[in-house]
Amino acid sequence: MTAAAQAAEPGVADSYLVDRAREGYLDAYELLVQRHSAMAYRVALRLTGNHHDAQDVAQEALIAAWENLTRFRAGSSFSTWLYQIVTRRALNKVSRGRPATSLDLLPDLADPAGEPATQTERNLAVDAVTDALLALPFPQRAVIVLHHFEGLSYAETASVIRSTEPAVRSHLFRARRALGKKLQEWK
Amino acid sequence: MSGPVNDPPPGDPAARQLLGASTLACGTDVDLLLEQVADGRGADQDAHQQQCVHCQAALSEFTALWGPVAELVVAPVPPPPGLVASVMSQMRTLVRDVWYTLEITEIGAVQIAARVVAALARDCARMIPGVRVALGRSTESRIAALAEKATTGHRYPHAAVGVLGRTAIVDLAVAVTGDDPVHEVARDIQRQVIATLRDQVGLQNVTVNVTVDDILGDDER
């Protein structure tokens, strides 16, 4: 797709593109991939803890979403549906036993204005959060990532993990305390 | 046994004490305070919190504790380059292509995938005034099925489909701006796509089915 063509589509609703993709317009789905691939990768990275697994999960999820478009319920949110698929695929990947060992959820945060010592301290803090996140049980990690990192509401988070709002809040309470304890040890 | 016993756990004792309690001395739920900070509402203090030293101290402690998390939340995570291309490449291998044969000579056959024809048609349509979105589809599925059947067992698979030889059928789904008469926009699309496929691909007999399925106003642009 040309840059001009991409520029021609801002603001077109996901639902319009989903409808066209279901009718066989592959380039409608390509626009959805362009819109949502960054989210798929970002969530997968935070859930699996390494770039290779995250890339696999994002790719698999985006293709699985297209292959299952007929199951997509009209009126629901495509992004919520994709969050579901990414989260499930990430769980499968993590539970297949390839432990997430890397600390590279993010490349070192660049801070051109910062002093080297301050920069190092910030990177250590980010690594500490990353470690603490990956140490959480998957359901707690998922709700932290979906609610706090992705900004989903309790209801949306519950929809993604197919749970209830009270259960999400309960997971979040436990997850925040666990994260907090890890972080205070680091401090 | 050597070394000290009963070493205090590492870290900030105040935070550790807070995270080990369910309520503050004033009766406030610790989880709710941590939730308030984690949701970015640490500064939105109610009347009690504004007056309570326990709540003030806890909110301050949690804000410092949660700082690195908040920093990670807003840090950009660029996707790997080529992710979109890789996904689309895998998807295209899952889609059956119908091939148009342009020419078969003693030096070989020239073929072009139907989806390439559709992409050219789509890009052409997008340049026409009044078109908001244009999406191209290779062929109608029944035509694709016909082509598949017609090529089965042929010496040159996909290469001699009479019904498709130099003929293309392109479906375009189009959303228009509503600034111009819809039927005139549709006619423009047909005329210009036919000319483009004739000039750029050599297709002589082109049918362009235009479906105008939406009008997108200013608020949707």
XYZ file of C-alpha atoms in Angstrom:
408
model
C 0.000 0.000 0.000
C 1.343 3.388 -0.902
C 1.960 6.143 1.610
C -0.696 8.181 -0.155
C -3.155 5.377 0.231
C -2.383 5.065 3.932
C -2.798 8.776 4.388
C -6.224 8.510 2.792
C -7.684 6.450 5.632
C -7.383 8.355 8.899
C -10.491 8.249 11.019
C -12.214 5.391 9.226
C -13.831 3.254 11.899
C -12.494 -0.208 12.668
C -16.013 -1.572 12.277
C -16.129 -0.421 8.649
C -12.809 -2.127 7.927
C -13.855 -5.291 9.762
C -17.042 -5.493 7.678
C -15.084 -5.112 4.450
C -12.430 -7.593 5.564
C -15.183 -10.126 6.225
C -16.356 -9.629 2.651
C -12.918 -10.575 1.365
C -11.181 -7.219 1.067
C -7.705 -8.147 2.196
C -6.477 -4.573 2.120
C -9.164 -3.608 4.622
C -7.570 -6.035 7.012
C -4.148 -4.659 6.131
C -5.303 -1.280 7.430
C -6.416 -2.944 10.666
C -3.024 -4.616 10.960
C -1.316 -1.264 10.452
C -3.449 0.259 13.183
C -3.176 -2.480 15.766
C 0.135 -4.291 15.212
C 2.003 -1.946 17.562
C -0.490 -2.667 20.334
C -0.324 -6.417 19.687
C 3.462 -6.377 19.906
C 3.573 -4.077 22.955
C 1.161 -6.215 24.974
C 2.854 -9.429 23.890
C 6.240 -8.027 24.908
C 5.039 -7.076 28.355
C 3.349 -10.417 28.866
C 6.080 -12.695 27.533
C 9.152 -10.662 28.451
C 11.209 -11.104 25.309
C 11.211 -9.704 21.814
C 11.228 -12.972 19.874
C 8.241 -14.429 21.665
C 6.453 -11.090 21.450
C 6.934 -10.912 17.702
C 5.692 -14.488 17.304
C 2.661 -13.824 19.484
C 1.785 -10.585 17.680
C 2.030 -12.213 14.263
C 0.075 -15.286 15.267
C -2.612 -13.189 16.898
C -3.084 -10.878 13.927
C -3.370 -13.807 11.538
C -5.652 -15.738 13.884
C -7.923 -12.710 14.160
C -8.251 -12.558 10.379
C -8.868 -16.302 10.081
C -11.614 -16.049 12.693
C -13.292 -12.851 11.567
C -16.526 -14.760 11.074
C -16.614 -15.299 14.845
C -16.200 -11.623 15.582
C -19.405 -10.262 17.058
C -20.772 -7.265 15.230
C -20.924 -4.242 17.481
C -18.034 -5.248 19.687
C -14.631 -3.631 19.647
C -11.996 -5.049 17.317
C -9.201 -3.913 19.626
C -10.775 -5.629 22.645
C -11.098 -8.795 20.584
C -7.462 -8.542 19.519
C -6.403 -7.968 23.138
C -8.152 -11.261 23.958
C -6.314 -13.163 21.253
C -2.923 -11.654 22.084
C -3.350 -12.358 25.802
C -4.397 -15.953 25.173
C -1.528 -16.547 22.755
C 0.936 -14.999 25.189
C -0.324 -17.280 27.940
C 0.152 -20.276 25.642
C 3.662 -19.143 24.812
C 4.635 -18.539 28.428
C 3.101 -21.764 29.677
C 4.939 -23.798 27.063
C 7.837 -23.373 29.430
C 10.127 -20.966 27.712
C 10.877 -18.768 30.676
C 11.068 -15.072 30.161
C 14.548 -14.273 31.341
C 15.513 -11.118 29.570
C 15.294 -7.740 31.133
C 14.736 -6.036 27.849
C 11.059 -5.235 27.917
C 12.250 -1.881 26.736
C 15.454 -0.747 25.189
C 17.368 1.541 27.530
C 15.384 4.685 27.950
C 17.193 7.499 26.250
C 17.329 10.756 28.145
C 19.510 13.173 26.226
C 19.180 15.809 28.926
C 19.863 13.451 31.791
C 23.158 12.974 33.579
C 24.762 9.547 33.035
C 24.293 8.587 36.667
C 20.632 9.587 36.548
C 20.201 7.669 33.314
C 21.693 4.554 34.845
C 19.423 4.878 37.838
C 16.374 5.203 35.603
C 17.369 2.141 33.599
C 17.813 0.181 36.809
C 14.356 1.286 37.913
C 12.848 0.185 34.620
C 14.637 -3.156 34.885
C 13.329 -3.544 38.418
C 9.743 -2.975 37.248
C 10.261 -5.377 34.370
C 11.610 -8.049 36.687
C 8.807 -7.521 39.152
C 6.196 -7.688 36.388
C 7.565 -10.930 34.995
C 7.677 -12.439 38.487
C 3.909 -12.046 38.858
C 1.619 -15.000 38.137
C 0.252 -14.626 34.591
C -3.310 -13.553 35.543
C -1.966 -10.778 37.774
C 0.543 -9.717 35.127
C -2.214 -9.635 32.531
C -4.493 -7.367 34.542
C -1.631 -5.003 35.381
C -0.623 -4.779 31.717
C -4.169 -4.387 30.419
C -5.396 -1.932 33.043
C -2.370 0.111 34.022
C -0.223 -0.118 30.886
C -2.919 -0.212 28.201
C -5.447 1.924 30.037
C -8.367 -0.496 29.716
C -11.204 -0.029 32.178
C -12.109 -2.737 34.678
C -14.983 -3.794 32.432
C -12.795 -3.939 29.337
C -10.095 -5.841 31.186
C -12.709 -8.291 32.452
C -13.961 -8.743 28.903
C -10.468 -9.466 27.596
C -9.640 -12.069 30.223
C -13.229 -13.360 30.266
C -13.719 -12.658 33.910
C -15.724 -10.308 36.077
C -14.987 -6.787 37.252
C -14.741 -7.842 40.927
C -12.291 -10.581 39.965
C -10.225 -8.083 37.990
C -10.103 -5.691 40.922
C -9.150 -8.520 43.235
C -6.300 -9.584 40.927
C -5.219 -5.960 40.678
C -5.115 -5.491 44.462
C -2.892 -8.528 44.855
C -0.762 -7.658 41.831
C -0.113 -4.084 42.987
C 0.961 -5.254 46.425
C 3.257 -7.879 44.902
C 4.739 -5.311 42.523
C 5.094 -2.826 45.354
C 6.923 -5.324 47.552
C 9.359 -6.152 44.736
C 9.959 -2.483 44.088
C 10.527 -1.569 47.727
C 13.128 -4.363 47.918
C 14.873 -2.802 44.958
C 14.816 0.642 46.547
C 26.494 -21.429 60.949
C 28.043 -18.106 60.225
C 26.791 -14.686 59.336
C 24.071 -12.636 60.842
C 20.652 -14.056 61.471
C 17.391 -12.285 61.445
C 18.681 -9.669 59.015
C 15.944 -7.205 58.239
C 14.618 -7.618 54.703
C 16.108 -5.180 52.202
C 14.284 -2.108 51.051
C 12.375 0.785 52.444
C 10.963 -0.111 55.894
C 8.124 2.401 55.653
C 6.912 0.993 52.359
C 7.336 -2.547 53.620
C 5.245 -1.780 56.672
C 2.568 -0.159 54.546
C 2.396 -3.066 52.104
C 2.077 -5.504 54.981
C -0.959 -3.769 56.442
C -4.575 -3.864 55.319
C -5.533 -0.494 56.818
C -3.807 2.628 58.086
C -4.100 3.821 61.665
C -6.933 6.087 60.529
C -8.823 3.101 59.127
C -8.223 3.848 55.440
C -7.887 0.790 53.183
C -4.289 0.471 51.968
C -5.321 -1.243 48.724
C -7.584 1.656 47.830
C -4.790 4.151 48.415
C -2.405 2.149 46.245
C -5.115 1.906 43.589
C -5.583 5.688 43.755
C -1.883 6.264 43.121
C -1.554 3.548 40.472
C -4.529 4.955 38.564
C -2.823 8.366 38.520
C -5.232 9.922 41.016
C -2.770 10.399 43.858
C -3.291 14.148 43.859
C -7.104 13.875 43.868
C -7.411 13.740 47.638
C -10.727 13.764 49.428
C -11.431 15.894 52.524
C -10.218 13.201 54.926
C -7.002 12.578 53.030
C -6.212 16.294 52.921
C -6.318 16.442 56.724
C -4.947 13.000 57.622
C -1.215 12.622 58.231
C -1.419 8.839 57.795
C -3.035 9.125 54.389
C -0.673 11.917 53.343
C 2.351 9.823 54.288
C 1.015 6.704 52.590
C 0.115 8.548 49.390
C 3.561 10.103 49.302
C 5.250 6.741 49.872
C 3.175 4.988 47.204
C 3.736 7.775 44.700
C 7.503 7.339 45.059
C 7.180 3.547 44.924
C 4.980 3.529 41.821
C 7.101 6.123 39.972
C 9.183 3.641 37.945
C 6.002 1.802 36.901
C 4.430 5.036 35.724
C 7.599 5.793 33.811
C 7.522 2.428 32.077
C 3.834 2.846 31.236
C 4.466 5.962 29.139
C 7.705 4.795 27.547
C 7.231 4.078 23.831
C 7.548 0.485 22.635
C 8.283 0.619 18.915
C 7.150 -2.490 17.044
C 9.829 -4.348 15.133
C 10.251 -3.050 11.594
C 8.611 -5.295 9.052
C 5.960 -6.684 11.411
C 3.055 -5.529 9.241
C 4.738 -6.745 6.055
C 5.474 -10.093 7.636
C 1.871 -10.558 8.767
C 0.464 -9.586 5.369
C 2.952 -11.811 3.578
C 1.846 -14.798 5.637
C -1.789 -13.956 5.041
C -1.356 -13.757 1.289
C 0.051 -17.264 1.239
C -3.238 -18.357 2.787
C -5.298 -16.682 0.084
C -5.720 -18.482 -3.181
C -4.632 -16.362 -6.071
C -6.384 -16.284 -9.400
C -4.027 -15.537 -12.237
C -4.731 -13.549 -15.341
C -2.742 -14.663 -18.324
C -1.787 -11.845 -20.594
C 0.265 -13.639 -23.170
C 1.702 -17.045 -23.874
C 4.487 -17.223 -26.468
C 7.370 -19.521 -27.243
C 9.486 -17.602 -24.736
C 7.034 -18.090 -21.871
C 3.905 -16.811 -20.206
C 3.274 -13.448 -18.623
C 1.034 -13.664 -15.602
C -0.183 -11.191 -13.074
C -1.926 -11.983 -9.806
C -5.490 -10.839 -9.517
C -4.697 -9.143 -6.233
C -2.123 -6.973 -8.024
C -4.810 -5.905 -10.461
C -7.091 -5.171 -7.543
C -4.409 -3.140 -5.795
C -3.811 -1.031 -8.914
C -7.542 -0.466 -9.238
C -7.855 0.468 -5.581
C -4.975 2.933 -5.697
C -6.435 4.493 -8.844
C -9.847 4.862 -7.204
C -8.344 6.517 -4.139
C -7.009 9.347 -6.270
C -10.431 10.267 -7.641
C -12.027 13.377 -6.086
C -14.913 12.475 -3.833
C -13.514 9.088 -2.822
C -12.836 8.731 0.887
C -11.863 5.056 1.134
C -11.415 2.465 -1.578
C -10.815 -1.208 -0.956
C -10.092 -3.686 -3.721
C -11.032 -7.345 -3.912
C -9.409 -9.725 -6.364
C -12.488 -11.144 -7.995
C -15.878 -12.241 -6.951
C -15.528 -15.541 -5.174
C -17.682 -17.344 -7.749
C -15.376 -16.145 -10.529
C -12.372 -17.222 -8.534
C -13.940 -20.629 -8.066
C -14.672 -20.830 -11.791
C -11.077 -20.009 -12.600
C -9.840 -22.584 -10.146
C -12.028 -25.224 -11.756
C -11.091 -24.204 -15.269
C -7.383 -24.482 -14.653
C -7.471 -27.874 -12.959
C -5.498 -30.380 -14.959
C -4.382 -27.904 -17.551
C -0.885 -28.184 -18.845
C -0.130 -24.660 -17.721
C -1.902 -24.205 -14.401
C -3.546 -20.831 -14.171
C -2.294 -19.971 -17.629
C -5.151 -20.596 -20.027
C -8.365 -19.643 -18.428
C -10.332 -18.463 -21.403
C -12.852 -16.619 -19.402
C -10.064 -14.754 -17.655
C -7.450 -14.497 -20.400
C -7.364 -10.732 -20.759
C -10.454 -10.162 -18.729
C -10.521 -8.768 -15.233
C -13.379 -8.397 -12.880
C -12.599 -6.056 -10.012
C -14.796 -5.313 -7.030
C -14.274 -1.997 -5.283
C -15.884 -1.041 -1.996
C -15.913 2.705 -1.735
C -16.827 5.267 0.866
C -17.359 8.748 -0.563
C -17.136 12.214 0.904
C -20.619 13.264 -0.173
C -19.302 16.467 -1.755
C -20.005 15.194 -5.285
C -22.936 13.261 -6.745
C -22.371 9.660 -5.780
C -23.281 8.166 -9.144
C -20.855 10.502 -10.903
C -18.062 9.523 -8.540
C -18.850 5.874 -9.204
C -18.787 6.402 -12.970
C -15.454 8.244 -12.682
C -14.052 5.309 -10.760
C -15.164 2.846 -13.411
C -13.788 4.928 -16.281
C -10.434 5.656 -14.691
C -9.856 2.169 -13.342
C -10.623 0.651 -16.725
C -8.161 3.051 -18.361
C -5.494 2.339 -15.743
C -5.749 -1.431 -16.092
C -5.693 -1.121 -19.868
C -2.646 1.170 -19.898
C -0.618 -0.289 -17.047
C -1.446 -3.980 -17.269
C -2.739 -4.505 -20.777
C -6.086 -5.887 -19.737
C -8.574 -5.317 -22.556
C -11.859 -6.379 -21.082
C -12.324 -4.997 -17.603
C -15.444 -4.997 -15.490
C -15.378 -2.716 -12.474
C -18.089 -3.295 -9.896
C -18.331 -0.321 -7.573
C -20.169 -0.621 -4.289
C -20.622 2.694 -2.519
C -21.303 1.558 1.024
C -20.723 4.643 3.119
C -20.623 8.424 3.118
C -18.104 9.767 5.587
C -18.689 13.318 6.711
C -16.229 15.899 7.973
C -16.267 14.523 11.519
C -15.075 11.164 10.239
C -12.217 12.508 8.132
